[in-house]
mmCIF file of C-alpha atoms in Angstrom:
data_model
loop_
_atom_site.group_PDB
_atom_site.id
_atom_site.type_symbol
_atom_site.label_atom_id
_atom_site.label_comp_id
_atom_site.label_asym_id
_atom_site.label_seq_id
_atom_site.Cartn_x
_atom_site.Cartn_y
_atom_site.Cartn_z
ATOM 1 C CA MET A 88 -21.831 31.129 30.144
ATOM 2 C CA VAL A 89 -19.112 29.920 27.739
ATOM 3 C CA LYS A 90 -15.492 30.445 28.729
ATOM 4 C CA ARG A 91 -12.977 31.003 26.021
ATOM 5 C CA ILE A 92 -9.562 29.517 26.405
ATOM 6 C CA ILE A 93 -6.769 31.257 24.538
ATOM 7 C CA PRO A 94 -4.317 28.730 23.147
ATOM 8 C CA ALA A 95 -0.769 28.918 24.509
ATOM 9 C CA ALA A 96 0.622 29.567 21.027
ATOM 10 C CA ILE A 97 -1.399 32.764 20.718
ATOM 11 C CA LEU A 98 -0.250 33.928 24.146
ATOM 12 C CA ALA A 99 3.362 33.209 23.175
ATOM 13 C CA LEU A 100 2.902 35.225 19.992
ATOM 14 C CA PHE A 101 1.636 38.229 21.961
ATOM 15 C CA ALA A 102 4.538 37.888 24.402
ATOM 16 C CA ALA A 103 7.044 37.815 21.545
ATOM 17 C CA PHE A 104 5.818 41.190 20.314
ATOM 18 C CA SER A 105 5.563 42.819 23.712
ATOM 19 C CA PRO A 106 7.683 45.914 24.412
ATOM 20 C CA ALA A 107 9.645 44.038 27.092
ATOM 21 C CA HIS A 108 10.570 41.257 24.643
ATOM 22 C CA ALA A 109 11.566 43.821 22.006
ATOM 23 C CA ALA A 110 13.785 45.610 24.536
ATOM 24 C CA ASP A 111 15.455 42.315 25.469
ATOM 25 C CA GLY A 112 16.047 41.569 21.785
ATOM 26 C CA GLN A 113 17.619 44.990 21.283
ATOM 27 C CA LYS A 114 19.920 44.481 24.266
ATOM 28 C CA VAL A 115 21.043 41.131 22.872
ATOM 29 C CA GLN A 116 21.736 42.722 19.468
ATOM 30 C CA GLU A 117 23.589 45.635 21.063
ATOM 31 C CA GLU A 118 25.765 43.185 23.017
ATOM 32 C CA ARG A 119 26.558 41.333 19.755
ATOM 33 C CA ASN A 120 27.383 44.642 18.067
ATOM 34 C CA LYS A 121 29.659 45.594 20.976
ATOM 35 C CA GLN A 122 31.561 42.301 20.681
ATOM 36 C CA ILE A 123 31.910 42.760 16.899
ATOM 37 C CA ALA A 124 33.285 46.300 17.342
ATOM 38 C CA ILE A 125 35.820 45.193 19.968
ATOM 39 C CA ALA A 126 36.908 42.154 17.961
ATOM 40 C CA SER A 127 37.287 44.142 14.726
ATOM 41 C CA TYR A 128 39.285 46.859 16.529
ATOM 42 C CA ASN A 129 41.601 44.269 18.088
ATOM 43 C CA ALA A 130 42.078 42.391 14.824
ATOM 44 C CA ALA A 131 42.887 45.550 12.878
ATOM 45 C CA LEU A 132 44.817 47.794 15.244
ATOM 46 C CA ASN A 133 46.237 45.475 17.892
ATOM 47 C CA ASP A 134 46.847 42.275 15.924
ATOM 48 C CA LYS A 135 47.356 44.159 12.638
ATOM 49 C CA ASP A 136 45.904 41.128 10.868
ATOM 50 C CA TRP A 137 44.013 41.946 7.669
ATOM 51 C CA GLU A 138 42.827 38.366 7.116
ATOM 52 C CA LYS A 139 41.201 38.335 10.524
ATOM 53 C CA THR A 140 39.938 41.924 10.207
ATOM 54 C CA LYS A 141 38.186 41.413 6.885
ATOM 55 C CA SER A 142 35.863 38.849 8.458
ATOM 56 C CA PHE A 143 34.361 41.716 10.494
ATOM 57 C CA ILE A 144 34.137 44.290 7.673
ATOM 58 C CA GLY A 145 31.214 44.702 5.286
ATOM 59 C CA ASN A 146 31.543 44.965 1.502
ATOM 60 C CA ARG A 147 31.380 48.706 1.948
ATOM 61 C CA TYR A 148 33.248 50.549 4.675
ATOM 62 C CA VAL A 149 32.493 54.244 4.966
ATOM 63 C CA GLN A 150 35.385 56.088 6.602
ATOM 64 C CA HIS A 151 34.635 59.451 8.278
ATOM 65 C CA ASN A 152 38.226 60.155 9.340
ATOM 66 C CA LEU A 153 39.200 62.588 6.595
ATOM 67 C CA ASN A 154 42.855 61.532 6.902
ATOM 68 C CA ALA A 155 42.009 57.911 6.039
ATOM 69 C CA ILE A 156 41.251 56.267 2.719
ATOM 70 C CA ASP A 157 37.612 55.201 2.301
ATOM 71 C CA GLY A 158 36.563 51.566 1.844
ATOM 72 C CA PRO A 159 37.867 48.179 2.993
ATOM 73 C CA GLU A 160 41.077 48.660 0.988
ATOM 74 C CA GLY A 161 41.747 51.869 2.893
ATOM 75 C CA LEU A 162 41.550 49.971 6.159
ATOM 76 C CA ARG A 163 43.840 47.293 4.749
ATOM 77 C CA ALA A 164 46.380 49.962 3.765
ATOM 78 C CA HIS A 165 46.193 51.444 7.281
ATOM 79 C CA ILE A 166 46.884 48.056 8.850
ATOM 80 C CA GLU A 167 49.889 47.515 6.563
ATOM 81 C CA SER A 168 51.176 50.993 7.436
ATOM 82 C CA LEU A 169 50.861 50.277 11.165
ATOM 83 C CA LYS A 170 52.823 47.035 10.769
ATOM 84 C CA LYS A 171 55.722 48.949 9.202
ATOM 85 C CA GLU A 172 55.677 52.297 11.014
ATOM 86 C CA PHE A 173 54.237 51.398 14.433
ATOM 87 C CA PRO A 174 54.621 47.656 15.038
ATOM 88 C CA ASN A 175 54.088 48.164 18.793
ATOM 89 C CA ASN A 176 50.866 50.138 18.346
ATOM 90 C CA ARG A 177 48.311 49.023 20.953
ATOM 91 C CA GLY A 178 44.914 50.240 22.003
ATOM 92 C CA GLN A 179 43.337 49.295 25.313
ATOM 93 C CA THR A 180 39.545 49.481 25.349
ATOM 94 C CA LYS A 181 38.423 51.252 28.511
ATOM 95 C CA ARG A 182 34.694 51.414 27.706
ATOM 96 C CA ALA A 183 32.351 50.029 25.068
ATOM 97 C CA LEU A 184 29.027 51.807 24.682
ATOM 98 C CA PRO A 185 26.444 50.278 22.341
ATOM 99 C CA ASP A 186 23.448 52.249 21.082
ATOM 100 C CA GLY A 187 21.366 50.450 18.473
ATOM 101 C CA ASP A 188 23.563 49.807 15.438
ATOM 102 C CA LEU A 189 26.339 52.093 16.765
ATOM 103 C CA VAL A 190 29.114 51.185 19.186
ATOM 104 C CA ALA A 191 31.522 53.709 20.726
ATOM 105 C CA LEU A 192 34.839 52.424 22.058
ATOM 106 C CA HIS A 193 36.791 54.651 24.480
ATOM 107 C CA ILE A 194 40.405 53.634 23.976
ATOM 108 C CA HIS A 195 43.858 54.440 25.333
ATOM 109 C CA ASN A 196 46.078 54.122 22.280
ATOM 110 C CA ARG A 197 49.880 54.150 22.256
ATOM 111 C CA ARG A 198 52.014 53.943 19.129
ATOM 112 C CA SER A 199 54.763 52.529 21.377
ATOM 113 C CA PRO A 200 54.846 51.618 25.088
ATOM 114 C CA GLU A 201 57.003 54.565 26.202
ATOM 115 C CA LEU A 202 54.591 57.187 24.816
ATOM 116 C CA ARG A 203 51.694 58.705 26.794
ATOM 117 C CA GLY A 204 49.506 58.162 23.748
ATOM 118 C CA ASN A 205 46.032 59.365 22.889
ATOM 119 C CA ALA A 206 42.531 59.112 24.238
ATOM 120 C CA VAL A 207 40.434 57.898 21.311
ATOM 121 C CA VAL A 208 36.739 57.421 20.755
ATOM 122 C CA ASP A 209 36.112 55.128 17.795
ATOM 123 C CA ILE A 210 32.504 54.816 16.664
ATOM 124 C CA PHE A 211 31.443 51.891 14.512
ATOM 125 C CA ARG A 212 28.150 51.232 12.735
ATOM 126 C CA ILE A 213 27.287 47.559 12.505
ATOM 127 C CA GLU A 214 24.983 46.237 9.789
ATOM 128 C CA ASN A 215 24.113 42.543 9.461
ATOM 129 C CA GLY A 216 26.960 41.606 11.787
ATOM 130 C CA LYS A 217 29.616 43.587 9.879
ATOM 131 C CA VAL A 218 31.311 46.940 10.474
ATOM 132 C CA VAL A 219 30.224 49.246 7.646
ATOM 133 C CA GLU A 220 31.060 52.716 8.942
ATOM 134 C CA HIS A 221 33.692 54.343 11.186
ATOM 135 C CA TRP A 222 34.261 57.697 12.910
ATOM 136 C CA ASP A 223 36.967 58.661 15.381
ATOM 137 C CA VAL A 224 37.960 61.475 17.699
ATOM 138 C CA VAL A 225 41.552 61.627 18.950
ATOM 139 C CA GLN A 226 42.992 63.703 21.804
ATOM 140 C CA ALA A 227 46.641 63.661 22.882
ATOM 141 C CA ILE A 228 47.246 62.845 26.538
ATOM 142 C CA PRO A 229 49.093 65.822 28.043
ATOM 143 C CA GLU A 230 52.356 65.569 29.934
ATOM 144 C CA PRO A 231 52.115 65.575 33.746
ATOM 145 C CA GLY A 232 51.601 69.080 35.068
ATOM 146 C CA GLN A 233 50.026 70.358 31.837
ATOM 147 C CA ALA A 234 46.490 69.276 32.675
ATOM 148 C CA LYS A 235 44.228 71.951 34.139
ATOM 149 C CA ASN A 236 42.483 69.493 36.459
ATOM 150 C CA PRO A 237 43.480 66.362 38.377
ATOM 151 C CA ASN A 238 41.143 64.002 36.498
ATOM 152 C CA THR A 239 42.365 61.311 34.132
ATOM 153 C CA MET A 240 41.156 60.889 30.578
ATOM 154 C CA PHE A 241 39.967 57.385 31.407
#
């Protein structure tokens, strides 16, 4: 009887294409995407630094907020507007939820420190390591006593 020995390289090739390896690779990519989304958000809306922000933005930037100008130049204009109108604007990321090429950031945003601010969900699509698409949902944080339940928004 002849025994066949499978070379280690062939075994490694099979392992590389196994579902477990693919899942690990997706988790690594999702973690990268999450870090890109957080860094681009901080550069744009907290630091208000276009030079830093543009390193995270793709050549095309599809904007789904209908009150915002589409494209990278629209984002640049928004950053410049924030610098002038809301220099103390800050967003604190409470959660970052990656799902494939999408990342949702749950953020407490305040235009200035004395305001209650807004609960925001920003959703970014990452392609080849760059943000290429953006959606957002914004909800004002109610004054104390106006909420219909005792839960927080975060």
